[in-house]
Coordinates of C-alpha atoms in Angstrom, one line a residue:
M8 CA 0.0 0.0 0.0
N9 CA 2.0 3.0 -1.3
N10 CA -0.7 5.5 -1.9
I11 CA -3.2 5.8 1.0
T12 CA -5.8 8.2 2.1
I13 CA -5.5 9.5 5.7
A14 CA -8.3 11.5 7.3
T15 CA -8.0 13.6 10.4
H16 CA -10.2 16.5 11.7
N17 CA -10.1 19.9 10.2
G18 CA -9.7 23.3 12.0
N19 CA -7.6 23.7 15.1
F20 CA -4.9 21.0 15.5
H21 CA -2.9 19.6 18.3
A22 CA 0.4 17.7 18.8
D23 CA -1.3 14.3 18.7
D24 CA -2.8 14.5 15.2
V25 CA 0.3 16.5 13.9
F26 CA 2.8 13.9 15.1
S27 CA 0.6 11.0 14.0
I28 CA 0.8 12.3 10.4
A29 CA 4.5 12.9 10.8
A30 CA 5.0 9.3 12.0
L31 CA 3.0 7.8 9.2
K32 CA 5.0 9.7 6.6
N33 CA 7.9 7.6 7.7
I34 CA 6.1 4.5 6.4
F35 CA 3.9 5.7 3.6
P36 CA 5.8 8.0 1.3
S37 CA 2.8 8.9 -0.8
I38 CA -0.4 9.9 1.1
E39 CA -3.5 11.9 0.4
L40 CA -4.4 13.8 3.6
I41 CA -8.0 14.9 4.1
R42 CA -8.8 17.2 7.0
T43 CA -12.5 16.9 7.6
R44 CA -15.3 16.0 9.9
N45 CA -17.5 14.8 7.0
L46 CA -18.4 11.2 8.1
E47 CA -18.8 10.0 4.5
L48 CA -15.2 11.1 3.6
I49 CA -13.9 9.7 6.9
A50 CA -15.5 6.3 6.2
K51 CA -13.8 6.0 2.9
A52 CA -10.3 6.8 4.3
D53 CA -7.7 4.0 4.7
I54 CA -6.5 5.5 8.0
V55 CA -8.5 7.8 10.3
I56 CA -6.7 9.8 13.1
D57 CA -8.2 11.7 16.0
V58 CA -11.7 11.7 14.6
G59 CA -14.5 9.3 13.9
G60 CA -15.1 8.0 17.4
E61 CA -13.5 4.6 16.8
Y62 CA -10.4 2.7 17.8
D63 CA -9.7 -0.4 15.7
A64 CA -6.0 -0.7 14.7
D65 CA -6.7 -3.5 12.3
A66 CA -9.3 -1.4 10.5
G67 CA -7.0 1.7 10.5
R68 CA -9.1 3.7 13.0
F69 CA -7.2 5.6 15.7
D70 CA -9.5 7.9 17.6
H71 CA -9.6 8.2 21.4
H72 CA -12.5 10.6 22.0
Q73 CA -15.2 8.0 22.2
R74 CA -16.7 7.1 25.6
G75 CA -14.2 5.1 27.6
G76 CA -11.2 6.4 25.5
A77 CA -8.8 4.0 23.9
G78 CA -7.0 2.5 26.8
E79 CA -4.0 3.6 28.9
R80 CA -0.4 2.6 29.6
E81 CA 0.6 0.7 32.7
N82 CA 1.7 4.0 34.3
G83 CA -1.8 5.4 33.9
I84 CA -1.1 7.7 30.9
P85 CA -4.1 7.4 28.5
Y86 CA -3.4 6.9 24.8
S87 CA -4.1 9.8 22.4
S88 CA -4.1 9.2 18.7
F89 CA -0.3 9.5 18.5
G90 CA 0.1 6.8 21.1
L91 CA -2.3 4.5 19.2
I92 CA -0.4 5.1 16.0
W93 CA 2.9 4.5 17.8
Q94 CA 1.6 1.2 19.2
K95 CA 0.9 -0.1 15.7
Y96 CA 3.7 1.5 13.6
G97 CA 6.4 2.6 16.1
L98 CA 8.5 -0.6 15.8
E99 CA 8.4 -0.4 12.0
I100 CA 9.4 3.3 12.1
C101 CA 12.3 2.4 14.3
Q102 CA 13.4 -0.3 11.9
G103 CA 12.5 -3.2 14.1
N104 CA 14.4 -2.0 17.2
Q105 CA 12.0 -2.4 20.1
E106 CA 14.3 -0.7 22.5
V107 CA 14.4 2.4 20.4
A108 CA 10.7 2.4 19.9
N109 CA 10.1 2.1 23.7
S110 CA 12.6 4.9 24.3
V111 CA 10.8 7.2 21.9
D112 CA 7.4 6.3 23.5
A113 CA 8.7 7.1 26.9
G114 CA 10.4 10.3 26.0
L115 CA 8.1 11.8 23.4
V116 CA 4.9 9.9 22.6
S117 CA 3.6 9.4 26.2
T118 CA 4.2 13.0 27.1
I119 CA 2.2 14.2 24.1
D120 CA -0.5 11.7 25.0
A121 CA -0.6 12.8 28.6
I122 CA -1.0 16.5 27.7
D123 CA -3.6 15.8 25.1
C124 CA -5.6 13.7 27.5
G125 CA -5.3 16.1 30.4
H126 CA -3.2 13.7 32.4
V127 CA -0.5 16.2 33.6
D128 CA 0.8 14.4 36.7
G129 CA 4.6 14.0 36.2
V130 CA 4.7 16.2 33.1
A131 CA 7.4 18.9 33.3
Q132 CA 6.3 22.5 33.8
G133 CA 7.1 25.2 31.3
I134 CA 6.4 25.4 27.6
S135 CA 6.0 22.0 26.1
L136 CA 6.3 20.5 22.6
S137 CA 2.6 20.2 22.6
Q138 CA 2.2 24.0 23.2
T139 CA 4.8 24.6 20.5
I140 CA 2.8 22.6 18.0
S141 CA -0.4 24.5 19.0
M142 CA 1.4 27.8 18.2
F143 CA 1.4 26.8 14.5
N144 CA -2.4 27.3 14.4
P145 CA -3.2 30.7 12.9
T146 CA -4.2 33.4 15.4
W147 CA -7.4 35.4 15.1
Q148 CA -5.3 38.3 13.7
E149 CA -3.8 36.2 10.9
D150 CA -5.4 35.4 7.5
S151 CA -3.9 32.0 7.3
H152 CA -5.5 28.7 6.3
F153 CA -5.5 26.0 8.9
D154 CA -4.5 23.3 6.4
A155 CA -1.4 25.2 5.3
C156 CA -0.4 25.8 8.9
F157 CA -1.0 22.1 9.7
D158 CA 1.4 21.1 6.9
E159 CA 4.0 23.4 8.4
A160 CA 3.5 21.8 11.8
V161 CA 3.8 18.3 10.4
E162 CA 7.1 19.3 8.7
F163 CA 8.4 20.6 12.1
A164 CA 7.1 17.5 13.9
S165 CA 8.8 15.2 11.4
R166 CA 12.1 16.7 12.1
V167 CA 11.6 16.5 15.9
L168 CA 10.5 12.8 15.6
T169 CA 13.6 12.0 13.4
R170 CA 15.9 13.5 16.0
F171 CA 14.2 11.7 18.9
I172 CA 14.7 8.4 17.1
A173 CA 18.3 9.2 16.3
S174 CA 18.9 10.3 19.9
A175 CA 17.3 7.1 21.3
N176 CA 19.3 5.0 18.9
G177 CA 22.5 6.8 19.8
G178 CA 21.9 6.4 23.5
I179 CA 21.2 2.6 23.2
S180 CA 24.3 2.1 21.0
A181 CA 26.4 4.0 23.5
K182 CA 25.2 1.8 26.3
D183 CA 26.5 -1.3 24.6
I184 CA 29.9 0.4 23.8
V185 CA 30.3 1.7 27.4
A186 CA 29.3 -1.7 28.8
K187 CA 31.9 -3.4 26.8
A188 CA 34.6 -0.8 27.8
I189 CA 33.7 -1.5 31.5
E190 CA 34.0 -5.2 30.9
N191 CA 37.4 -4.9 29.1
A192 CA 39.0 -2.4 31.5
K193 CA 42.4 -3.4 32.8
D194 CA 41.7 -1.4 35.9
P195 CA 38.0 -1.2 36.7
R196 CA 38.6 2.3 38.2
V197 CA 39.7 3.7 34.8
I198 CA 37.4 3.1 31.8
V199 CA 38.9 3.8 28.4
L200 CA 36.6 4.7 25.4
E201 CA 38.1 4.5 21.9
Q202 CA 35.8 7.4 21.0
Y203 CA 33.7 9.8 23.0
T204 CA 30.4 8.1 23.8
P205 CA 27.7 9.2 26.3
W206 CA 28.7 7.2 29.3
K207 CA 27.3 8.5 32.6
R208 CA 24.0 6.5 32.9
T209 CA 25.7 3.2 31.8
V210 CA 28.6 3.7 34.2
H211 CA 26.4 4.4 37.1
A212 CA 24.2 1.4 36.3
L213 CA 27.0 -1.1 35.8
S214 CA 30.0 0.1 37.9
E215 CA 30.3 1.2 41.5
V216 CA 34.0 1.4 41.3
A217 CA 34.7 3.4 38.2
L218 CA 36.4 6.7 39.0
Y219 CA 37.7 8.1 35.7
M220 CA 36.8 8.0 32.1
V221 CA 39.5 8.4 29.4
Y222 CA 38.5 9.2 25.9
P223 CA 39.7 11.1 22.8
S224 CA 38.5 14.6 22.1
N225 CA 37.1 15.8 18.8
S226 CA 40.4 17.6 18.1
G227 CA 42.5 14.5 18.6
Q228 CA 43.9 15.0 22.1
W229 CA 42.8 12.9 25.1
R230 CA 40.7 13.7 28.1
I231 CA 40.3 12.3 31.6
Q232 CA 37.0 13.0 33.3
T233 CA 35.8 12.1 36.8
V234 CA 32.7 10.0 37.4
P235 CA 30.1 11.9 39.5
V236 CA 28.6 10.2 42.5
E237 CA 25.3 10.1 40.5
P238 CA 24.1 11.4 37.2
G239 CA 23.7 15.2 37.3
S240 CA 25.7 15.6 40.5
F241 CA 28.6 18.1 40.8
E242 CA 30.2 15.9 43.4
D243 CA 32.7 13.3 42.1
R244 CA 33.6 9.9 43.3
K245 CA 37.2 11.0 43.3
P246 CA 38.3 14.5 42.1
L247 CA 41.5 15.0 40.2
P248 CA 44.5 16.0 42.4
N249 CA 44.1 19.4 44.1
G250 CA 47.5 20.6 42.9
W251 CA 46.3 20.5 39.3
A252 CA 43.3 22.9 39.7
G253 CA 43.2 25.6 37.0
L254 CA 46.6 24.8 35.7
S255 CA 47.5 24.6 32.0
D256 CA 50.4 24.2 29.6
Q257 CA 53.8 24.7 31.2
A258 CA 52.4 25.1 34.7
L259 CA 50.6 21.8 34.6
K260 CA 53.6 20.1 32.9
D261 CA 55.8 21.3 35.8
V262 CA 53.5 19.9 38.4
T263 CA 52.8 16.6 36.8
G264 CA 56.1 16.0 35.0
I265 CA 54.1 15.1 31.9
D266 CA 55.6 16.8 28.8
D267 CA 52.3 17.1 26.9
A268 CA 49.9 17.8 29.7
M269 CA 47.5 20.5 28.5
F270 CA 45.0 21.6 31.2
C271 CA 43.0 20.8 34.2
H272 CA 39.7 22.5 35.0
N273 CA 39.6 24.4 38.2
G274 CA 36.7 22.2 39.2
L275 CA 39.0 19.2 39.1
F276 CA 36.5 17.1 37.0
I277 CA 38.3 17.1 33.7
A278 CA 41.9 17.4 32.4
G279 CA 43.7 16.6 29.2
A280 CA 47.0 15.8 27.4
E281 CA 48.1 15.4 23.9
S282 CA 48.5 11.6 23.9
F283 CA 46.7 8.6 25.3
E284 CA 49.8 7.4 27.1
S285 CA 50.1 10.7 29.0
T286 CA 46.4 10.8 29.9
M287 CA 46.7 7.3 31.3
K288 CA 49.7 8.6 33.4
M289 CA 47.4 11.4 34.7
A290 CA 44.9 8.7 35.6
A291 CA 47.5 6.7 37.5
M292 CA 48.6 9.8 39.4
A293 CA 45.0 10.7 40.2
L294 CA 44.4 7.2 41.6
E295 CA 47.4 7.6 43.9
A296 CA 46.6 11.1 45.0

């Protein structure tokens, strides 16, 4: 099915219908979108989103406004149309990676569902992505057509969804890389990454003894970074030596005796040298300090 008709309601739009269309464009490259409340047109559509009063995934019906709604997650968050679409198509959109699909659902889909359904417990305060999408609707002062504004919102949502999927995939791939580095570490207190990879959550989940991470910077030098006591904390399991604080270039070389030592942050959480070997020397000195 390459050319399908998708119906959703006309007029004012919200994040759930906008993101539903954005998601489906990942699967169906050629769609005819109808924004209407005409029941005859809705009945003829292949997929119906956020209108029609029916939820039947097999029949392509994804509304949640009917009496009793369309179900809820284990955590109590009800499904909006976006959540219903994601249940059916999310795995395919994420190329069969269930972990990525689950991550996108937890980080993006369920929040949009919660806001759309008025289930705001646990939803962060401040401007939300759902509010941002709503701002694409024309104001009373603008002579804009709702359908054109809807298309602009879908284009924006498509980009956001793509980045959420990429971020989730990157985070999951990073977890595997960091877990392997922990397993292969010669000294479990010093974890070496062959390239910079997001590491904090994995390290805290898998290692209670890791103190320092060593990895290459984007410019080719090497870095040593402390492991905080917990993600987001400014307190480290073991700071770098006090005598290094704020030193750089020759001053740091004099203190460490390392010819290519470059810098140490005044906060004692990160330092660097030109070579991997020298950075590992810094790690050894930090362990002994």
